C-alpha positions as a Python dict, from the first residue, in 0.01 Angstrom:
ca = {
    (1, 'X'): (0, 0, 0),
    (2, 'X'): (-389, 89, 8),
    (3, 'X'): (-491, 422, 184),
    (4, 'X'): (-764, 346, 455),
    (5, 'X'): (-971, 655, 520),
    (6, 'X'): (-1065, 690, 865),
    (7, 'X'): (-1395, 800, 1012),
    (8, 'X'): (-1380, 1036, 1306),
    (9, 'X'): (-1687, 1057, 1496),
    (10, 'X'): (-1830, 1283, 1762),
    (11, 'X'): (-1891, 1110, 2130),
    (12, 'X'): (-2096, 1420, 2245),
    (13, 'X'): (-2446, 1271, 2145),
    (14, 'X'): (-2326, 920, 2072),
    (15, 'X'): (-2595, 644, 2150),
    (16, 'X'): (-2371, 441, 2338),
    (17, 'X'): (-2034, 609, 2406),
    (18, 'X'): (-2010, 870, 2676),
    (19, 'X'): (-1785, 1028, 2899),
    (20, 'X'): (-1760, 755, 3139),
    (21, 'X'): (-1630, 531, 2851),
    (22, 'X'): (-1345, 755, 2763),
    (23, 'X'): (-1255, 781, 3132),
    (24, 'X'): (-1247, 412, 3152),
    (25, 'X'): (-1016, 354, 2846),
    (26, 'X'): (-790, 596, 2997),
    (27, 'X'): (-765, 443, 3348),
    (28, 'X'): (-741, 137, 3176),
    (29, 'X'): (-411, 248, 3006),
    (30, 'X'): (-315, 621, 3131),
    (31, 'X'): (-9, 632, 2878),
    (32, 'X'): (-229, 682, 2583),
    (33, 'X'): (-279, 1053, 2687),
    (34, 'X'): (101, 1101, 2638),
    (35, 'X'): (188, 1269, 2919),
    (36, 'X'): (467, 1018, 3039),
    (37, 'X'): (481, 685, 3216),
    (38, 'X'): (205, 734, 3463),
    (39, 'X'): (-38, 511, 3638),
    (40, 'X'): (-400, 524, 3788),
    (41, 'X'): (-412, 637, 4118),
    (42, 'X'): (-764, 696, 4140),
    (43, 'X'): (-1093, 749, 3952),
    (44, 'X'): (-1406, 972, 4040),
    (45, 'X'): (-1252, 1072, 4348),
    (46, 'X'): (-1456, 1258, 4615),
    (47, 'X'): (-1405, 1593, 4697),
    (48, 'X'): (-1647, 1709, 4943),
    (49, 'X'): (-1858, 1983, 4825),
    (50, 'X'): (-1677, 2012, 4511),
    (51, 'X'): (-1791, 1702, 4302),
    (52, 'X'): (-1590, 1399, 4170),
    (53, 'X'): (-1239, 1455, 4006),
    (54, 'X'): (-1212, 1246, 3677),
    (55, 'X'): (-898, 1060, 3717),
    (56, 'X'): (-578, 1121, 3932),
    (57, 'X'): (-299, 1004, 3786),
    (58, 'X'): (71, 971, 3918),
    (59, 'X'): (432, 922, 3779),
    (60, 'X'): (512, 550, 3791),
    (61, 'X'): (890, 699, 3912),
    (62, 'X'): (859, 1022, 4035),
    (63, 'X'): (679, 1274, 4253),
    (64, 'X'): (429, 1417, 3977),
    (65, 'X'): (62, 1401, 3986),
    (66, 'X'): (-204, 1506, 3702),
    (67, 'X'): (-551, 1612, 3801),
    (68, 'X'): (-751, 1494, 3466),
    (69, 'X'): (-1091, 1626, 3390),
    (70, 'X'): (-1269, 1505, 3052),
    (71, 'X'): (-1519, 1635, 2886),
    (72, 'X'): (-1691, 1528, 2546),
    (73, 'X'): (-1757, 1810, 2309),
    (74, 'X'): (-1628, 2158, 2330),
    (75, 'X'): (-1449, 2282, 2634),
    (76, 'X'): (-1600, 2560, 2803),
    (77, 'X'): (-1594, 2763, 3143),
    (78, 'X'): (-1710, 2502, 3391),
    (79, 'X'): (-1482, 2241, 3254),
    (80, 'X'): (-1167, 2510, 3324),
    (81, 'X'): (-1301, 2605, 3662),
    (82, 'X'): (-1359, 2241, 3767),
    (83, 'X'): (-1021, 2148, 3646),
    (84, 'X'): (-833, 2414, 3823),
    (85, 'X'): (-1054, 2372, 4157),
    (86, 'X'): (-967, 1983, 4162),
    (87, 'X'): (-609, 2071, 4104),
    (88, 'X'): (-581, 2341, 4397),
    (89, 'X'): (-773, 2083, 4648),
    (90, 'X'): (-521, 1829, 4557),
    (91, 'X'): (-203, 2018, 4590),
    (92, 'X'): (-321, 2176, 4918),
    (93, 'X'): (-410, 1828, 5067),
    (94, 'X'): (-76, 1655, 4918),
    (95, 'X'): (191, 1917, 4906),
    (96, 'X'): (485, 1681, 4870),
    (97, 'X'): (397, 1618, 4520),
    (98, 'X'): (424, 1808, 4194),
    (99, 'X'): (58, 1857, 4053),
    (100, 'X'): (-40, 1957, 3694),
    (101, 'X'): (-417, 2024, 3589),
    (102, 'X'): (-525, 1855, 3282),
    (103, 'X'): (-785, 1945, 3057),
    (104, 'X'): (-920, 1676, 2840),
    (105, 'X'): (-1193, 1732, 2532),
    (106, 'X'): (-1300, 1665, 2210),
    (107, 'X'): (-1270, 2043, 2120),
    (108, 'X'): (-1046, 2260, 2266),
    (109, 'X'): (-1151, 2608, 2082),
    (110, 'X'): (-925, 2890, 2033),
    (111, 'X'): (-1093, 3121, 2237),
    (112, 'X'): (-1069, 2882, 2511),
    (113, 'X'): (-697, 2749, 2431),
    (114, 'X'): (-631, 3156, 2491),
    (115, 'X'): (-795, 3164, 2803),
    (116, 'X'): (-578, 2855, 2930),
    (117, 'X'): (-272, 2999, 2833),
    (118, 'X'): (-346, 3305, 3059),
    (119, 'X'): (-341, 3041, 3356),
    (120, 'X'): (-23, 2878, 3221),
    (121, 'X'): (273, 2997, 3420),
    (122, 'X'): (90, 3056, 3738),
    (123, 'X'): (-93, 2714, 3724),
    (124, 'X'): (87, 2416, 3571),
    (125, 'X'): (-171, 2347, 3320),
    (126, 'X'): (-222, 2100, 3017),
    (127, 'X'): (-486, 2098, 2747),
    (128, 'X'): (-533, 1758, 2562),
    (129, 'X'): (-800, 1734, 2264),
    (130, 'X'): (-869, 1382, 2147),
    (131, 'X'): (-1050, 1228, 1847),
    (132, 'X'): (-1254, 922, 1849),
    (133, 'X'): (-1173, 725, 1520),
    (134, 'X'): (-1421, 441, 1401),
    (135, 'X'): (-1296, 135, 1236),
    (136, 'X'): (-1417, -224, 1138),
    (137, 'X'): (-1268, -356, 1488),
    (138, 'X'): (-1419, -76, 1703),
    (139, 'X'): (-1353, 275, 1834),
    (140, 'X'): (-993, 402, 1892),
    (141, 'X'): (-895, 732, 2083),
    (142, 'X'): (-588, 970, 1966),
    (143, 'X'): (-497, 1218, 2218),
    (144, 'X'): (-305, 1567, 2105),
    (145, 'X'): (-172, 1808, 2349),
    (146, 'X'): (-236, 2138, 2247),
    (147, 'X'): (-106, 2310, 2548),
    (148, 'X'): (197, 2195, 2783),
    (149, 'X'): (269, 2336, 3082),
    (150, 'X'): (550, 2606, 3065),
    (151, 'X'): (882, 2458, 3081),
    (152, 'X'): (1068, 2671, 3360),
    (153, 'X'): (1451, 2695, 3426),
    (154, 'X'): (1604, 2601, 3744),
    (155, 'X'): (1480, 2852, 3989),
    (156, 'X'): (1825, 3044, 4019),
    (157, 'X'): (1894, 3011, 3629),
    (158, 'X'): (1946, 3363, 3631),
    (159, 'X'): (2289, 3406, 3791),
    (160, 'X'): (2286, 3785, 3816),
    (161, 'X'): (1962, 3796, 4057),
    (162, 'X'): (2006, 3444, 4226),
    (163, 'X'): (2115, 3435, 4569),
    (164, 'X'): (2501, 3392, 4532),
    (165, 'X'): (2672, 3223, 4822),
    (166, 'X'): (3026, 3065, 4824),
    (167, 'X'): (3212, 2754, 4884),
    (168, 'X'): (3220, 2771, 5257),
    (169, 'X'): (2826, 2801, 5259),
    (170, 'X'): (2818, 2454, 5105),
    (171, 'X'): (3121, 2300, 5305),
    (172, 'X'): (2861, 2388, 5608),
    (173, 'X'): (2588, 2300, 5444),
    (174, 'X'): (2690, 1957, 5318),
    (175, 'X'): (3073, 1841, 5417),
    (176, 'X'): (3412, 1866, 5269),
    (177, 'X'): (3403, 1534, 5168),
    (178, 'X'): (3082, 1568, 4947),
    (179, 'X'): (3227, 1913, 4804),
    (180, 'X'): (3527, 1747, 4718),
    (181, 'X'): (3314, 1444, 4500),
    (182, 'X'): (3141, 1772, 4327),
    (183, 'X'): (3505, 1894, 4231),
    (184, 'X'): (3554, 1541, 4064),
    (185, 'X'): (3231, 1587, 3859),
    (186, 'X'): (3371, 1930, 3768),
    (187, 'X'): (3710, 1735, 3671),
    (188, 'X'): (3519, 1479, 3430),
    (189, 'X'): (3325, 1736, 3270),
    (190, 'X'): (3662, 1906, 3174),
    (191, 'X'): (3691, 1672, 2921),
    (192, 'X'): (3422, 1842, 2712),
    (193, 'X'): (3388, 2177, 2862),
    (194, 'X'): (3601, 2492, 2829),
    (195, 'X'): (3903, 2506, 3078),
    (196, 'X'): (3764, 2826, 3235),
    (197, 'X'): (3487, 2631, 3359),
    (198, 'X'): (3378, 2698, 3726),
    (199, 'X'): (3098, 2599, 3970),
    (200, 'X'): (2859, 2914, 4065),
    (201, 'X'): (2742, 2863, 4420),
    (202, 'X'): (2386, 2931, 4424),
    (203, 'X'): (2170, 2882, 4769),
    (204, 'X'): (1976, 2572, 4639),
    (205, 'X'): (2259, 2412, 4414),
    (206, 'X'): (2609, 2440, 4252),
    (207, 'X'): (2574, 2502, 3884),
    (208, 'X'): (2826, 2576, 3624),
    (209, 'X'): (2955, 2890, 3491),
    (210, 'X'): (3061, 2863, 3123),
    (211, 'X'): (3241, 3143, 2952),
    (212, 'X'): (3083, 3425, 3196),
    (213, 'X'): (2739, 3290, 3196),
    (214, 'X'): (2507, 3000, 3350),
    (215, 'X'): (2477, 2674, 3166),
    (216, 'X'): (2321, 2426, 3424),
    (217, 'X'): (2304, 2123, 3208),
    (218, 'X'): (2357, 1938, 3558),
    (219, 'X'): (2393, 2080, 3884),
    (220, 'X'): (2520, 1943, 4212),
    (221, 'X'): (2360, 1907, 4569),
    (222, 'X'): (2600, 1840, 4829),
    (223, 'X'): (2450, 1658, 5105),
    (224, 'X'): (2621, 1564, 5461),
    (225, 'X'): (2752, 1211, 5313),
    (226, 'X'): (2682, 1174, 4953),
    (227, 'X'): (2665, 1399, 4668),
    (228, 'X'): (2322, 1425, 4436),
    (229, 'X'): (2401, 1502, 4082),
    (230, 'X'): (2107, 1613, 3868),
    (231, 'X'): (2175, 1569, 3513),
    (232, 'X'): (1938, 1735, 3279),
    (233, 'X'): (1843, 1473, 2978),
    (234, 'X'): (1488, 1318, 2861),
    (235, 'X'): (1381, 1033, 3000),
    (236, 'X'): (1362, 754, 2763),
    (237, 'X'): (1400, 363, 2775),
    (238, 'X'): (1743, 390, 2611),
    (239, 'X'): (1875, 622, 2933),
    (240, 'X'): (1668, 403, 3155),
    (241, 'X'): (1848, 85, 3062),
    (242, 'X'): (2173, 269, 3054),
    (243, 'X'): (2165, 398, 3392),
    (244, 'X'): (2063, 63, 3519),
    (245, 'X'): (2317, -126, 3337),
    (246, 'X'): (2590, 105, 3467),
    (247, 'X'): (2454, 58, 3818),
    (248, 'X'): (2432, 389, 3902),
    (249, 'X'): (2191, 477, 4194),
    (250, 'X'): (1918, 668, 4049),
    (251, 'X'): (1674, 816, 4285),
    (252, 'X'): (1412, 903, 4051),
    (253, 'X'): (1334, 1105, 3743),
    (254, 'X'): (1212, 1458, 3801),
    (255, 'X'): (965, 1524, 3530),
    (256, 'X'): (887, 1883, 3595),
    (257, 'X'): (1261, 1964, 3543),
    (258, 'X'): (1330, 1714, 3314),
    (259, 'X'): (1629, 1520, 3471),
    (260, 'X'): (1749, 1232, 3621),
    (261, 'X'): (1878, 1251, 4017),
    (262, 'X'): (2164, 1029, 4077),
    (263, 'X'): (2328, 979, 4389),
    (264, 'X'): (2713, 965, 4343),
    (265, 'X'): (2973, 820, 4584),
    (266, 'X'): (3377, 795, 4566),
    (267, 'X'): (3310, 455, 4434),
    (268, 'X'): (3098, 565, 4181),
    (269, 'X'): (3334, 867, 4035),
    (270, 'X'): (3615, 640, 4053),
    (271, 'X'): (3462, 297, 3882),
    (272, 'X'): (3187, 427, 3684),
    (273, 'X'): (3329, 720, 3563),
    (274, 'X'): (3300, 674, 3177),
    (275, 'X'): (2892, 615, 3223),
    (276, 'X'): (2866, 966, 3450),
    (277, 'X'): (3098, 1104, 3149),
    (278, 'X'): (2825, 991, 2901),
    (279, 'X'): (2533, 1132, 3098),
    (280, 'X'): (2688, 1478, 3176),
    (281, 'X'): (2819, 1516, 2796),
    (282, 'X'): (2478, 1416, 2650),
    (283, 'X'): (2301, 1683, 2905),
    (284, 'X'): (2533, 1929, 2789),
    (285, 'X'): (2499, 1872, 2395),
    (286, 'X'): (2128, 1889, 2448),
    (287, 'X'): (2146, 2219, 2617),
    (288, 'X'): (2384, 2374, 2376),
    (289, 'X'): (2244, 2237, 2073),
}
């Protein structure tokens, strides 16, 4: 097959293509950014005394929002400050969502990448660099994530310093019925976990204690009438279809912690045991490999 040499062009001083064109392209198909299954929530969103946010994107089936600022040419101080300012306004206005600041530029120099990296870990921020490629059919945009948000473990992953509770705490917070459902999850996991595995009872969840250390490939959150199992596997079309075909009650996909949140009932543990076993085993293998 013949190799076709691609021609990269710069949009900074292009006679007809400008920042608004890039914005419209992303708005028409936000998935081209490569940050997941997101949809357009707003464009040129007005912030009083702070200007206009280029794009506000939202996860199609989750609770994450992305404040996106676009710049042609190289990213600079004002671009970074503007992006963080819009992120801060949105997170304060809508605290029920998980917000991420997204810097998009043709050129993110090593100097400014280092500056942005200093914020990461304190501010969830991403840097995406794009190239404009000219072909006989037109101009295409190619996006590359050069800085992703810091992937954090569960708040209580460090079991030695986590607020430790006990079984009675969860019986009061949830119920004895839902605690028994969690016990059955542990029984399912016994098919691939060491026999010494037990629950660790923490303030925010029940995790897994394996061979003397935490391994939270999944966690259980007993509620009053149902059990919620958060299973840490990547979101994919294959996993979505598997969960749907198994008729599991999936609440949503938590992209921040990269886990499916599934509501589990007594009936699920009896009739959908094999499906739950498959998901839990997959999560454990991903976590340990």
